[in-house]
Coordinates of C-alpha atoms in Angstrom, one line a residue:
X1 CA 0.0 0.0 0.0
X2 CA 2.7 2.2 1.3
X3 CA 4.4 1.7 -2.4
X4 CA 1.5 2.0 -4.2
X5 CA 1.2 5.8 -2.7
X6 CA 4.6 6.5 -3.3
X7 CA 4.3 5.9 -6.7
X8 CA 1.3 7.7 -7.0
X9 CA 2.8 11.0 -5.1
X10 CA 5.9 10.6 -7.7
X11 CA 3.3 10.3 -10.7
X12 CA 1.5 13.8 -9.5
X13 CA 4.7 15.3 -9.2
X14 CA 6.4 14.3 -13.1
X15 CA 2.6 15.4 -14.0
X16 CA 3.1 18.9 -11.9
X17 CA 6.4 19.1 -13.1
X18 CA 5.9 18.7 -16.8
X19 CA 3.0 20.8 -16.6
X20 CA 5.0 24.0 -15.6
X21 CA 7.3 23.5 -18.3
X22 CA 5.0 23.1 -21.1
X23 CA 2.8 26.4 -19.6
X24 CA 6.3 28.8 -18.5
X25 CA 6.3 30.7 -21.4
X26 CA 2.1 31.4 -21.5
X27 CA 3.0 32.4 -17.5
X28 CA 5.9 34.7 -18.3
X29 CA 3.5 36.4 -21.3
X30 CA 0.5 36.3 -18.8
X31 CA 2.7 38.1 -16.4
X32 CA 3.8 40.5 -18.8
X33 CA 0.7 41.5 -19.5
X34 CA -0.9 42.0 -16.3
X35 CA 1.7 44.4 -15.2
X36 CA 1.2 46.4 -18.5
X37 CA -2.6 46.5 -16.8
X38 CA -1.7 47.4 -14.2
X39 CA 1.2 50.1 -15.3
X40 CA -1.8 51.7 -17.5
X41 CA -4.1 51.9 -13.8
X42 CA -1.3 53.7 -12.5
X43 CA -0.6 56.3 -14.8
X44 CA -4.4 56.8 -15.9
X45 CA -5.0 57.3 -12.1
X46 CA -2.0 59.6 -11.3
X47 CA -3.0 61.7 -14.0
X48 CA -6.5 62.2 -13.1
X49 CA -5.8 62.8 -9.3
X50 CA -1.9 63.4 -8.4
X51 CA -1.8 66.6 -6.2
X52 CA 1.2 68.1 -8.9
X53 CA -0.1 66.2 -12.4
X54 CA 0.9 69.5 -13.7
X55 CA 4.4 69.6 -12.5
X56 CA 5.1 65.8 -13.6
X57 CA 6.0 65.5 -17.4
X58 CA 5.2 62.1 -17.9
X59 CA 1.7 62.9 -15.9
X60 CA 1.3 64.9 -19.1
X61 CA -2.2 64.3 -20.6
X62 CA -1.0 64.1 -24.1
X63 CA 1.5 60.4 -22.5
X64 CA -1.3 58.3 -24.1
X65 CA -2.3 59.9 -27.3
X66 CA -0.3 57.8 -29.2
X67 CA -0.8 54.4 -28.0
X68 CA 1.9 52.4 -29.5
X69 CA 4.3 55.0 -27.7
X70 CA 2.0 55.0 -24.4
X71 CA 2.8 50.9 -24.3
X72 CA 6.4 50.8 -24.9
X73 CA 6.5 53.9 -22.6
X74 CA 4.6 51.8 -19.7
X75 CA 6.8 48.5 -20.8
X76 CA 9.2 50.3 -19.3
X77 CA 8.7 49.8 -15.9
X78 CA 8.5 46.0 -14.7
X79 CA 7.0 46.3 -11.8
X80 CA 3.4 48.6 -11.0
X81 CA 5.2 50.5 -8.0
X82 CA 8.4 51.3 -10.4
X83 CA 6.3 53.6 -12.5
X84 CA 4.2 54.9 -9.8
X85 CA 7.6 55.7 -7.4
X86 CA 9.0 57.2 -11.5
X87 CA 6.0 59.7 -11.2
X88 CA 6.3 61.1 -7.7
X89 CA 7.2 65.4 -7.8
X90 CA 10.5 65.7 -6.1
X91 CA 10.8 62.8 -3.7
X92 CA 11.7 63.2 -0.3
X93 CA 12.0 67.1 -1.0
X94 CA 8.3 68.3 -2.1
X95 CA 6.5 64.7 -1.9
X96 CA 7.2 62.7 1.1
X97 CA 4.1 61.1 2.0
X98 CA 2.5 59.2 -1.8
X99 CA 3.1 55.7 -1.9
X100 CA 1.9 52.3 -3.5
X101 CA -0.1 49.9 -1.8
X102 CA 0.6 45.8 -2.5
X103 CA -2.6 44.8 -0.6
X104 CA -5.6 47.3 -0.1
X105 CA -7.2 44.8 2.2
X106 CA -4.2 44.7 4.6
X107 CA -3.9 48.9 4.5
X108 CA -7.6 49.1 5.2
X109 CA -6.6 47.0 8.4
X110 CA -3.7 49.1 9.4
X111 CA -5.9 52.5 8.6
X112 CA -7.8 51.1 12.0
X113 CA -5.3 50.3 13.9
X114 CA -5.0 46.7 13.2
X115 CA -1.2 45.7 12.6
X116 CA 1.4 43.0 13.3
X117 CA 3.7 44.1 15.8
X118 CA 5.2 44.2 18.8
X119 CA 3.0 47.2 20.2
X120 CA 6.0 49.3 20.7
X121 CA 7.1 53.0 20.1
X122 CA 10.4 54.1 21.0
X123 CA 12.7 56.6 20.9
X124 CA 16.9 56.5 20.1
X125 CA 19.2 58.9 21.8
X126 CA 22.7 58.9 21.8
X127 CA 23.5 59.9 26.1
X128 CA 26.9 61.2 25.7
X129 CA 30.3 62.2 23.6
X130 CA 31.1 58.8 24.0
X131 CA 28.1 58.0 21.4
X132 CA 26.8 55.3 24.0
X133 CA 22.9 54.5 22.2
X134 CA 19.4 53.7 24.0
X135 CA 16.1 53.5 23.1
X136 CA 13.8 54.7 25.8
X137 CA 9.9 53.1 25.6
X138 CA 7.5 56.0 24.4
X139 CA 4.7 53.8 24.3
X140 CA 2.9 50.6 24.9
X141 CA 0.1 49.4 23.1
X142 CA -2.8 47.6 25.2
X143 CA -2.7 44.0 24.6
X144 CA 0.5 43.6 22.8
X145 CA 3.4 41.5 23.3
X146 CA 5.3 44.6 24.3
X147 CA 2.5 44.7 27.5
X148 CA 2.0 40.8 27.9
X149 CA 6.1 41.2 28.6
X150 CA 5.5 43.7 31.1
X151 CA 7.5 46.7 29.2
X152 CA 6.6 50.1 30.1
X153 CA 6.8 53.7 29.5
X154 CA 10.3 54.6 30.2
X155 CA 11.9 51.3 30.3
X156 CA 15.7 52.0 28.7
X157 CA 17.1 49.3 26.0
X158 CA 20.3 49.3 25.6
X159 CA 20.6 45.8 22.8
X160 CA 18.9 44.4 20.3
X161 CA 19.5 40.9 19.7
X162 CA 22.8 41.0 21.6
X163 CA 24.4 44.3 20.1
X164 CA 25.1 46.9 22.1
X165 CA 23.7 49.9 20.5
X166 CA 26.2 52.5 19.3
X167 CA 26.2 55.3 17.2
X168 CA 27.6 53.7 14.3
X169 CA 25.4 50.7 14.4
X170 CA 22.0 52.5 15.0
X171 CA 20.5 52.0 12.0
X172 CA 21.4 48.5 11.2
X173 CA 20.8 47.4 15.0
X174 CA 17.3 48.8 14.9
X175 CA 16.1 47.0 12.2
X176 CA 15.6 44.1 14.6
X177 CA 12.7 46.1 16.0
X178 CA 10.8 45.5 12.3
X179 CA 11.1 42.0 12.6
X180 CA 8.7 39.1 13.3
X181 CA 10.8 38.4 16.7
X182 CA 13.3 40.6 18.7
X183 CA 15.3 40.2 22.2
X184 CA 15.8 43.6 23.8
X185 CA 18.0 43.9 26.8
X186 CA 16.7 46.6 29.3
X187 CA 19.0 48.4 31.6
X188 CA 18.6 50.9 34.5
X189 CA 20.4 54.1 34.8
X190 CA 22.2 55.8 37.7
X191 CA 24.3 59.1 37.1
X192 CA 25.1 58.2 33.7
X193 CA 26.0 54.4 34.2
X194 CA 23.8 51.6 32.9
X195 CA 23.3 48.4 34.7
X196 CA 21.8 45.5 32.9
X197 CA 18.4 44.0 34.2
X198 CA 17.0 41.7 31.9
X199 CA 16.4 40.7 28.1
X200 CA 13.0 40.0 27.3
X201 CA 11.7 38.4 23.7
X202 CA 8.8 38.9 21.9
X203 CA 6.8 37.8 19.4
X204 CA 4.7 40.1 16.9
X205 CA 1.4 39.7 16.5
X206 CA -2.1 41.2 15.1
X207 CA -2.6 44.3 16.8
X208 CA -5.5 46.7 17.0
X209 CA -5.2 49.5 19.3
X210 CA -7.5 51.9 20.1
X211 CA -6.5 55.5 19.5
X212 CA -8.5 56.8 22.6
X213 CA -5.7 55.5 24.6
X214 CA -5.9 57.8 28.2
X215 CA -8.2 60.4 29.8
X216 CA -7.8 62.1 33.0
X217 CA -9.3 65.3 34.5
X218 CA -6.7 67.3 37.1
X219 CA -9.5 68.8 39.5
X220 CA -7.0 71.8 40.9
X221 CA -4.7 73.5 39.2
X222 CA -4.7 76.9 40.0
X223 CA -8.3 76.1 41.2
X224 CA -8.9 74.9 37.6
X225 CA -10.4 71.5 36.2
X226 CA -8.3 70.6 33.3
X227 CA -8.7 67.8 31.0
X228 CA -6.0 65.2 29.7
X229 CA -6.4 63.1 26.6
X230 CA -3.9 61.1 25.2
X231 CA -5.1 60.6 21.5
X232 CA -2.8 58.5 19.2
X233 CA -4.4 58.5 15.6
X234 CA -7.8 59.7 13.8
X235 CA -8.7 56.4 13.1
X236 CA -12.6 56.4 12.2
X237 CA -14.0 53.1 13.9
X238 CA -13.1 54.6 17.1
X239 CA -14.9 58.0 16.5
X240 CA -17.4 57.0 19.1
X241 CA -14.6 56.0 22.0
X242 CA -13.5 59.4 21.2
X243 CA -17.2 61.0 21.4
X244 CA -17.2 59.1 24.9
X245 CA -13.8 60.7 26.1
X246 CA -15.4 64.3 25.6
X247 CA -18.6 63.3 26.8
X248 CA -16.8 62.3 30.4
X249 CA -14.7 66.0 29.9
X250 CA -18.3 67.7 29.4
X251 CA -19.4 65.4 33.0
X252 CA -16.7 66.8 34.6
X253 CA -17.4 70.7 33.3
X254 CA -13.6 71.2 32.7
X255 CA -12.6 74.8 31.9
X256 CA -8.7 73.6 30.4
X257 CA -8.4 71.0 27.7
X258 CA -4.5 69.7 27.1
X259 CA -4.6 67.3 24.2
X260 CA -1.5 65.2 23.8
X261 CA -0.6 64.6 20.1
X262 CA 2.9 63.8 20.6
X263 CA 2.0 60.1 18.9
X264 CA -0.7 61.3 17.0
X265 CA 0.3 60.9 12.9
X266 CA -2.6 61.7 12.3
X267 CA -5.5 59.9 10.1
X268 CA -9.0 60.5 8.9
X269 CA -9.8 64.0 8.0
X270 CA -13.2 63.4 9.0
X271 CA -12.8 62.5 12.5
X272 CA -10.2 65.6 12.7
X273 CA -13.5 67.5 12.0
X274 CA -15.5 65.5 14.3
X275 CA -12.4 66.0 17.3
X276 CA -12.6 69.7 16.4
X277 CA -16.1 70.3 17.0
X278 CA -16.2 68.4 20.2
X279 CA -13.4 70.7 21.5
X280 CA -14.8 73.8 20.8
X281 CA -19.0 74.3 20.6
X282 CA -18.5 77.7 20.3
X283 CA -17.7 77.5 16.8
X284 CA -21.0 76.4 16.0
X285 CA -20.8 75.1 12.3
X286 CA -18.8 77.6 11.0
X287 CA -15.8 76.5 8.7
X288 CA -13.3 74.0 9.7
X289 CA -11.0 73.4 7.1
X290 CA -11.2 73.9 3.2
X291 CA -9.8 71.1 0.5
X292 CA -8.4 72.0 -2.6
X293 CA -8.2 69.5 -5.7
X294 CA -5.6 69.9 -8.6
X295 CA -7.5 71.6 -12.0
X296 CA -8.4 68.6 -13.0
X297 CA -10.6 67.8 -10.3
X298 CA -11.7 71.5 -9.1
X299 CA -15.4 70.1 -8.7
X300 CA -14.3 68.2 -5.9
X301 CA -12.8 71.0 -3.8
X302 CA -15.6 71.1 -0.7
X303 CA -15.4 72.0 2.8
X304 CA -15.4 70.2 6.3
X305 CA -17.5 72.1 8.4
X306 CA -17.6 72.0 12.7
X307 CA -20.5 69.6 13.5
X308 CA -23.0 68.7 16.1
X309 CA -23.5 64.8 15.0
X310 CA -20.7 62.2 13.9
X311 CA -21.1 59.0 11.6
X312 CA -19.8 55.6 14.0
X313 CA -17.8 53.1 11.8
X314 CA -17.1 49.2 12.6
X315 CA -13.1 48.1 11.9
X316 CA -14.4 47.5 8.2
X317 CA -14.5 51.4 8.0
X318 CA -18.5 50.3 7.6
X319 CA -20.7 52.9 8.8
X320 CA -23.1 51.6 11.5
X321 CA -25.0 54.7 12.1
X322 CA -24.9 58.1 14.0
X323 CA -24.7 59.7 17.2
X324 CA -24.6 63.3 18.9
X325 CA -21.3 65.1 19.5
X326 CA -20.3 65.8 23.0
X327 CA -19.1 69.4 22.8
X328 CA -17.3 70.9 24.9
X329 CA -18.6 75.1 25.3
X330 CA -16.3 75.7 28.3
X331 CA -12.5 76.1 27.1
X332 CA -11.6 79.0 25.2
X333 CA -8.2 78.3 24.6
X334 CA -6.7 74.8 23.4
X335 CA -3.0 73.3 25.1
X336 CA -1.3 71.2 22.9
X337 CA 1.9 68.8 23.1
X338 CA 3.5 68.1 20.1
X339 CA 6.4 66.9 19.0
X340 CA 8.0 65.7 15.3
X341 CA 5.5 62.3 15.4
X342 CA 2.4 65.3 15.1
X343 CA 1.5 65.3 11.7
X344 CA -1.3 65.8 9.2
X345 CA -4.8 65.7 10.6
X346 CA -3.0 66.6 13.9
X347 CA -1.4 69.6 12.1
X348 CA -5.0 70.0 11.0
X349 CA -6.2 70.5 14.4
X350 CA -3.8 73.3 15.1
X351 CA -4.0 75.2 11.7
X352 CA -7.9 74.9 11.6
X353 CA -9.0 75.6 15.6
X354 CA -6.7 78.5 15.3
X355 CA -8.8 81.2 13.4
X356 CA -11.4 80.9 16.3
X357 CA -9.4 80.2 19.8
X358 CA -5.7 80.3 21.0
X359 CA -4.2 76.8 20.5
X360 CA -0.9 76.8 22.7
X361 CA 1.8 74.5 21.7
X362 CA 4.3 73.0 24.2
X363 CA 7.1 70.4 22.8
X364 CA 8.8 70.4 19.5
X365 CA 8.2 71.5 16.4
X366 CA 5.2 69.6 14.6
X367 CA 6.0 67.0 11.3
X368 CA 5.0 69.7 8.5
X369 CA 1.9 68.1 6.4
X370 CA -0.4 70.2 5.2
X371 CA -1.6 67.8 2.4
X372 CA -3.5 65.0 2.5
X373 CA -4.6 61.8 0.0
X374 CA -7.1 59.1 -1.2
X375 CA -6.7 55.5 -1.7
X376 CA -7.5 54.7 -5.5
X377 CA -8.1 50.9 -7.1
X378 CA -8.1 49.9 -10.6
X379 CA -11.6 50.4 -11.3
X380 CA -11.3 53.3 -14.1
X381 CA -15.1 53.6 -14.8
X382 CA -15.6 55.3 -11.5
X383 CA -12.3 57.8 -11.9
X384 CA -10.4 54.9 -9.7
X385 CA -13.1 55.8 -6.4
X386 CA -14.8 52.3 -6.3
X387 CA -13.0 49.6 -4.7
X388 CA -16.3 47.2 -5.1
X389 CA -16.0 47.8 -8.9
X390 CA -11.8 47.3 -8.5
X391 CA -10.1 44.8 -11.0
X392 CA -10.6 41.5 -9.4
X393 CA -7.3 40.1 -10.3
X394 CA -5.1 41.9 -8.1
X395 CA -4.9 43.9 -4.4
X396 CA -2.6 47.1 -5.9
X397 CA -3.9 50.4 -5.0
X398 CA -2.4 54.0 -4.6
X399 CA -2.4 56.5 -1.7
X400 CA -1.6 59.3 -3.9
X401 CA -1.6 63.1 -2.3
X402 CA -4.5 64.5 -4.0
X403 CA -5.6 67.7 -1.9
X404 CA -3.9 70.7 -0.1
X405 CA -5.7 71.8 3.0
X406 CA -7.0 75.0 4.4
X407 CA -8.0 76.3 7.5
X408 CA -11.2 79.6 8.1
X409 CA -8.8 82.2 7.2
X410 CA -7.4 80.5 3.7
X411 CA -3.7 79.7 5.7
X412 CA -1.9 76.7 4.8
X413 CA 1.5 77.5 5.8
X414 CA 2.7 74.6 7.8
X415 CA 4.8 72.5 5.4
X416 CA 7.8 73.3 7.8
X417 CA 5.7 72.1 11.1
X418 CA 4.0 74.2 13.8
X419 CA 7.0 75.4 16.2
X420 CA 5.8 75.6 20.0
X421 CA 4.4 78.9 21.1
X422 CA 4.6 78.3 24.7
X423 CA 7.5 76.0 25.4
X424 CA 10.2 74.0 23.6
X425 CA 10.8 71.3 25.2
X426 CA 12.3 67.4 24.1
X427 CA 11.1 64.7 25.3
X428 CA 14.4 63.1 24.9
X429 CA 16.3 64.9 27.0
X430 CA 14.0 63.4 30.1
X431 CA 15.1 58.9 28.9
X432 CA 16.6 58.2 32.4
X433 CA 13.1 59.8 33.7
X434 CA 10.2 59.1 31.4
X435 CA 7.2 59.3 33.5
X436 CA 3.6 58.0 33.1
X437 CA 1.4 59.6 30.2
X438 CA -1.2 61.3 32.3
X439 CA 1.8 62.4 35.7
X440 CA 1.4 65.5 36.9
X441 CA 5.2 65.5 37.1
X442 CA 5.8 64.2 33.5
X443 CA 7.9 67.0 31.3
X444 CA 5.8 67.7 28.8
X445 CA 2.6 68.0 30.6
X446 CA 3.9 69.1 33.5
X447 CA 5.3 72.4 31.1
X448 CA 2.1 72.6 29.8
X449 CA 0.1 72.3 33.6
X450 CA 2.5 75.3 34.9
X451 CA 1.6 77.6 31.8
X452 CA -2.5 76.7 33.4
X453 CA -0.9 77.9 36.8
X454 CA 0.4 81.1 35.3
X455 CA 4.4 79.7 35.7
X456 CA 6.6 80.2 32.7
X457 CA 9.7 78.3 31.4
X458 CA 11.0 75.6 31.2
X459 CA 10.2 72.1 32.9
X460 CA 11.7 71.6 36.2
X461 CA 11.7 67.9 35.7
X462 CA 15.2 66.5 36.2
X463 CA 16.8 65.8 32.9
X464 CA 20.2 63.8 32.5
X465 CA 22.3 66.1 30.9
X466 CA 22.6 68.9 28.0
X467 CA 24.9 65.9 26.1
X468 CA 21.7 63.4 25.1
X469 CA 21.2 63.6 21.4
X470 CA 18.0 62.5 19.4
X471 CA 18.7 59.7 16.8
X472 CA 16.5 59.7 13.5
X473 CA 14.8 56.2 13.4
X474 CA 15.4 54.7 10.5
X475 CA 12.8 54.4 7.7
X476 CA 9.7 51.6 9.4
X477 CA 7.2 50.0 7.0
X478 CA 4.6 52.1 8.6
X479 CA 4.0 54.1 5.2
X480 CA 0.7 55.7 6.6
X481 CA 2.0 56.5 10.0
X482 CA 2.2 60.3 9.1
X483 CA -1.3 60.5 6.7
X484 CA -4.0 62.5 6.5
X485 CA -6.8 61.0 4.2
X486 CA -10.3 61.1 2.9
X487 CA -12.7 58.5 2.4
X488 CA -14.3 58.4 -1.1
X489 CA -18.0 59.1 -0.5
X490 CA -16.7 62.9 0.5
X491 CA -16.0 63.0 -3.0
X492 CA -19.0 63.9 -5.6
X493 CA -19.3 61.3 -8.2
X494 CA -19.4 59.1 -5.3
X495 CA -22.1 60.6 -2.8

């Protein structure tokens, strides 16, 4: 019997073998051609949306009038993300943020949250001349491997995977932290000398984290009730944890708001609105920010407006219905940390609450993004909106910059960042004493608490030394993690 299924097994296998041979060249062909289909989505969709069509040659509406040239021209590029990365406006100077997406299903994931990871933010500083490296724990994700292990705010790393972190080796060393697996050694710190403590490995796994990640309302300072939120990312399907985080502020009839964006890369341009209107009721449903299209799409330039009700979303970015805002008519100024993680519909909070109340800044200065984009699939009969009409036969999509934003007053002069107007302060210089998100004592709060009690300056919170020296994290596969987007129904031909 045993031989009889061997044979068998080796029969399937000549047969599966064989097979391939005769069909490699119809593959290759088949191939061949499906990239050339997908090339032409690409450039057909660039040129109808891209933010700076104009400023692109080869986004030039005339590419494709000759079509034997348009195919050789798109024949040129063997993969799909090859042309789209060959028609980006000044990479890394002018456009950092457009990119290409392998698998719309998995982005739609990460849009809400929903990754593979450790759970882990961090920060590298080099502590002294001698370019000695740690990482210092920014953040913990709720129910990630990085909490199951018991790491917290503060905790200082010192190796990855058995290398001692350096200045030279930074970049490569760090890599481990973008893999499937890592072993970080954690150290404590006593007048500049580390002492080892443990390693600790972990495992990545799927992720979802909710946004909405601390309130906390301080009931005295100054004789003052000031509210704390810790917000992380506009991601839609938490809209209504959000909506319950003001509703608890408006309870407790606080007077202060401090919102802590230092994390916060923004997200949905919708639920900035939404955020907007919750902080300040005052503004009634004036004008929150303006989107503008390039001349190709001018019909879609439209407004987000301050709101009184907010659309609630599941973790398929499926809306599930609608529920009052929880605004807040009490504050009349907004206090907000920042630092270089605060970008795009964060940015938009600042640039569009601005025209109607003072919005204090206390950190560093902000990410600069003051544009924002739209994911578009290879469905061309609905100008590349639909992704239930997309072509069934692949996952690719774009994230394209398509708008430029605007606040009340028409200003959109942020693509440098927002510098603090209160206090400039690093978070960085405070590893050896990172403190609880939500302690009175913590740096950046703490800075931002004393400007509420009428004390300027500085933090008083003991820093290691003047020698500590952020470190520029290498680039992460976290393409979105500084995005501002739209969803497609706020466009026309799709409402």
């Amino acid at each position: 019997m045993k031989n009889i299924k061997a044979l068998l097994l080796l029969t399937l296998i000549s047969l599966a073998a064989t097979s391939c041979f005769k069909d490699e060249d119809d593959i290759i062909v088949s191939e061949n051609e499906k990239t050339e289909e997908i090339n032409d989505f690409v450039w057909k969709a660039m040129n109808s949306w891209y933010n700076w069509q104009a400023e692109v040659p080869d986004l030039d509406d005339s590419k494709d009038d000759n079509n034997e040239s348009y195919t050789a021209y798109l024949n040129e590029y063997s993969t799909p993300e090859n042309l789209f990365n060959s028609l980006i406006y000044q990479t890394d100077v002018v456009d950092r943020f457009s990119w290409f997406i392998e698998d719309y299903i998995e982005q739609e994931k990460a849009f809400q949250g929903i990754t593979t990871s450790f759970g882990l933010r961090f920060e590298g500083v080099r502590i002294n001349t001698d370019d000695d490296v740690i990482i210092y724990v920014r953040h913990v994700a709720d129910d990630s491997p990085a909490s199951a292990a018991n790491i917290k705010r503060g905790d200082i790393i010192n190796a990855i995977n058995g290398t001692v972190l350096t200045a030279t080796n930074y970049n490569s060393a760090i890599s481990g932290l973008y893999q499937d697996q890592v072993t970080l050694s954690f150290v404590s710190e006593s007048d500049g000398t580390l002492t080892a403590i443990e390693d600790k490995t972990i495992t990545a796994t799927v992720v979802s984290e909710n946004p909405v990640y601390f309130t906390k309302v301080f009931s005295d300072i100054d004789g003052k009730k000031v509210g704390y939120l810790l917000y992380n990312g506009f991601r839609s399907s938490y809209n209504d944890e959000l909506n319950d985080a003001f509703g608890f502020f408006k309870d407790e009839n606080i007077s202060e708001l401090v919102l802590d964006l230092r994390l916060n890369g923004g997200g949905s341009v919708e639920t900035s609105a939404y955020l907007a209107s919750m902080i300040y009721a005052n503004a009634e449903t004036g004008r929150f920010a303006e989107l503008v299209f390039n001349s190709k799409q001018q019909d879609e330039n439209d407004y987000y407006n301050f709101t009184n009700t907010l659309n609630v979303y599941n973790s398929n970015s499926e809306k599930t219905g609608t529920e009052a805002i929880n605004r807040l008519s009490t504050i009349n100024q907004l206090y907000v940390l920042t630092s270089g993680n605060t970008a795009s519909a964060s940015e938009m909070i600042i640039n569009g609450l601005s025209p109607y109340i003072p919005v204090k800044l206390i950190g560093t200065t902000t990410y600069g993004k003051n544009v924002g984009s739209i994911t578009l699939y290879d469905s061309p009969d609905s100008d590349f909106l639909s992704r239930n009409s997309a072509n069934s036969t692949h996952l690719n999509a774009l994230q394209p910059i398509v708008f430029k934003i605007f606040n009340k007053n028409g200003e959109s002069d942020y693509a440098d960042g927002f510098e603090p107007n209160v206090t400039e302060i690093n978070e960085y210089d405070y590893w050896n004493n990172t403190l609880p998100f939500g302690d009175e004592n913590e740096a950046i709060l703490k800075a931002a608490l004393d400007n509420i009690r009428g004390i300027s300056g500085r933090s008083t919170t003991t820093k290691q030394s003047n020698n500590s020296t952020r470190l520029e994290t290498p680039y992460t596969n976290n393409k979105f993690e500084n995005e501002m987007y739209i969803n497609a129904d706020f466009l026309s031909n799709t409402k």
